[in-house]
Amino acid sequence: MTVDPGPASSPGAVATPAVPRRTALLLDALAVLVAVVLLGPALLPGLVLSYDMVWLPDLPVTQAGWGLVDGAPRAVPSDQVVALLDELVGGVVLQKAVLLGSLVAVGSGAHRVVRTAPAGVRAAAVVLATWNPYVVERLLLGHWTMLLAYAVLPWLHVAGRRAARGRPLPAGWLLLLPIGSLSGSAGVATALAAVLLVGVVGRAGPRRWALLVAALAAANAPWVVAGLAAPGSEPPTAAAARTAAEVFAARGPDGVPAPVAVLGLGGIWNTDVVPASLAGPWAWAWAAAVVGLLVVASRAVAGGPPVRERVAVLGLAAAGLGLGLLTWCWPAASAAVALAVPGGGLLRDGSRLAGLALPALLVGAATAAARATGATRATRAARARGARGDRRGVVLAPALVWVLPLLPVAALPDAALGVQQRLEAVAVPDDLARAADALADDDVPGAVVVLPFATYRAPAWNGGRPVLDPTPRALGASGREVVAADDLYVDGRRLPGEDVRARAVLAALALPDADARTDALLRLGVSHVVVDRGPDVADAPTELVPGLRAKPLLTTDGWDVRRLEGRAAPPLASTGRVVVLAGAWGAFAVLVAAGGLGALRGAVVSALRRNRRAHR
């Protein structure tokens, strides 16, 4: 995406000289350095599998990826986009490009938002945007789609500022919307940001508002349509919604109140992914710094952003941080939303949108820099007139600016090197691909169930780290439908999933004898089972991996493939659902193509302009 080469100050701001290109390149290099130090071993050969981050060397294109299965479309469109792209570069390279690219993008975008500030402040913006509790906790929990949504925030901000000056939006800005909308929660975050940063900050007229709304609809169409069209999805009961709201409410680690954690860009519900440094005084320091920057962002200053921009970024921060605080103090409200609004469960993870505070934090940093610069200039002017002043203020202010980039690292030291080796790349066993091949080679039609019928595993080959079971995704290469468990167990509390068929499979597995269990699975269209093996499933409850009447097809160290004895019921076709999903994906593809062509055109035009300037 091309960026306006002129000053990025907002309307009404004091004009400043254009920032040298060399400075911008050095700051981009800093963004790369910070991202590499943060990811550490995650960039080594292999794949990082952590909680919801489930990648494979070659993720297959499946019906589930298109949204043509029962249950909530949690991996739509992310899985299918990855499956299509890894045909070009491979899953290992693609994952590293996504993780490294998202962190570099947010850092390089952050310094462009504050491009009129001193270089030290711009460097601090790079580090703060990349090295903070939100990024670290989302990395460990595997929310890479949220990191992509987070990465587009400063670029949407830059685009809105450019539009506010009466200039066209940057070429390729439309591509930011699908990149930031690869899951439901990410799509909500990107939509809020685009409305406020491009629409409000950019002073959009009716035509631009229409384009923005249409583009956001296309960017979110795959997961929205898949969710609305899912025939086998059942809304939660009131009790289940209440339990989920309590489990996913924002919280702090031991000794840290939830509001402090949220205001410090943390507050994640799974405290196992919270770095140790955030369980003590540093959590309070992060909260104080964030609140301080938000307060500064609300103040008018000469050379700073206008009221419209300050209101927009503070509104975005209020939405992100306010949701986290709301889920903590009033979980019944998020439960009510989940019951009343389709897809309302997306909002129950209270801290997931905390990253929306980033634009306001950057505005706060720029405003503070403008105030400090103004004070320094006033002191110098007074001294030039012969007035007495504090010489230390003139000397120390520039020196202290260069300390700022070190503060986020000092306040979160254990984020370095993949959060102390917790983000470690591993090799996925080849036996998993062999299991998929065995299913593909068998002529008996039907769906597959993975046993134990549970959502998460902690396989030895992944270092015993918890991860959403990768087996169902890998078995999609067989061309068969895979019925996966979608119940969650958090702190011993069961959160029932929405997939009616998965619920029926669980009930079938609980029947008293092998024949009854097998016949019930056959009636559900299940013809095969694949049994995970390993120390992490050896003690699984019997009802999750019961005996069945089945013939072994393949036995490996990690997985057993078995065919049920009997004939599975044929699947029910749904032509209408295919048609509406095809339309949704078509709109998504058109948006990606339009954004990609715009970005390519902008890059070519920028290169030609630089070439002309070089030959003058």
mmCIF file of C-alpha atoms in Angstrom, residues 117-118 301-302 364-380 393-394 396-398 401:
data_model
loop_
_atom_site.group_PDB
_atom_site.id
_atom_site.type_symbol
_atom_site.label_atom_id
_atom_site.label_comp_id
_atom_site.label_asym_id
_atom_site.label_seq_id
_atom_site.Cartn_x
_atom_site.Cartn_y
_atom_site.Cartn_z
ATOM 1 C CA ALA A 117 7.092 13.468 16.357
ATOM 2 C CA PRO A 118 10.801 13.290 17.228
ATOM 3 C CA VAL A 301 -2.466 20.864 21.634
ATOM 4 C CA ALA A 302 -1.011 23.082 18.950
ATOM 5 C CA GLY A 364 -1.444 10.274 23.001
ATOM 6 C CA ALA A 365 2.246 9.692 22.317
ATOM 7 C CA ALA A 366 2.233 12.220 19.479
ATOM 8 C CA THR A 367 0.373 14.769 21.601
ATOM 9 C CA ALA A 368 2.812 14.332 24.477
ATOM 10 C CA ALA A 369 5.700 14.790 22.054
ATOM 11 C CA ALA A 370 4.118 17.948 20.656
ATOM 12 C CA ARG A 371 3.677 19.353 24.165
ATOM 13 C CA ALA A 372 7.263 18.513 25.119
ATOM 14 C CA THR A 373 8.609 19.978 21.888
ATOM 15 C CA GLY A 374 6.597 23.139 22.398
ATOM 16 C CA ALA A 375 7.844 23.496 25.962
ATOM 17 C CA THR A 376 11.449 22.979 24.868
ATOM 18 C CA ARG A 377 11.124 25.568 22.110
ATOM 19 C CA ALA A 378 9.555 28.040 24.524
ATOM 20 C CA THR A 379 12.435 27.569 26.958
ATOM 21 C CA ARG A 380 14.978 28.080 24.211
ATOM 22 C CA GLY A 393 14.925 20.931 30.647
ATOM 23 C CA VAL A 394 16.457 21.805 27.292
ATOM 24 C CA LEU A 396 17.477 16.382 29.210
ATOM 25 C CA ALA A 397 14.274 16.357 27.135
ATOM 26 C CA PRO A 398 15.925 15.101 23.893
ATOM 27 C CA VAL A 401 13.152 10.711 24.406
#
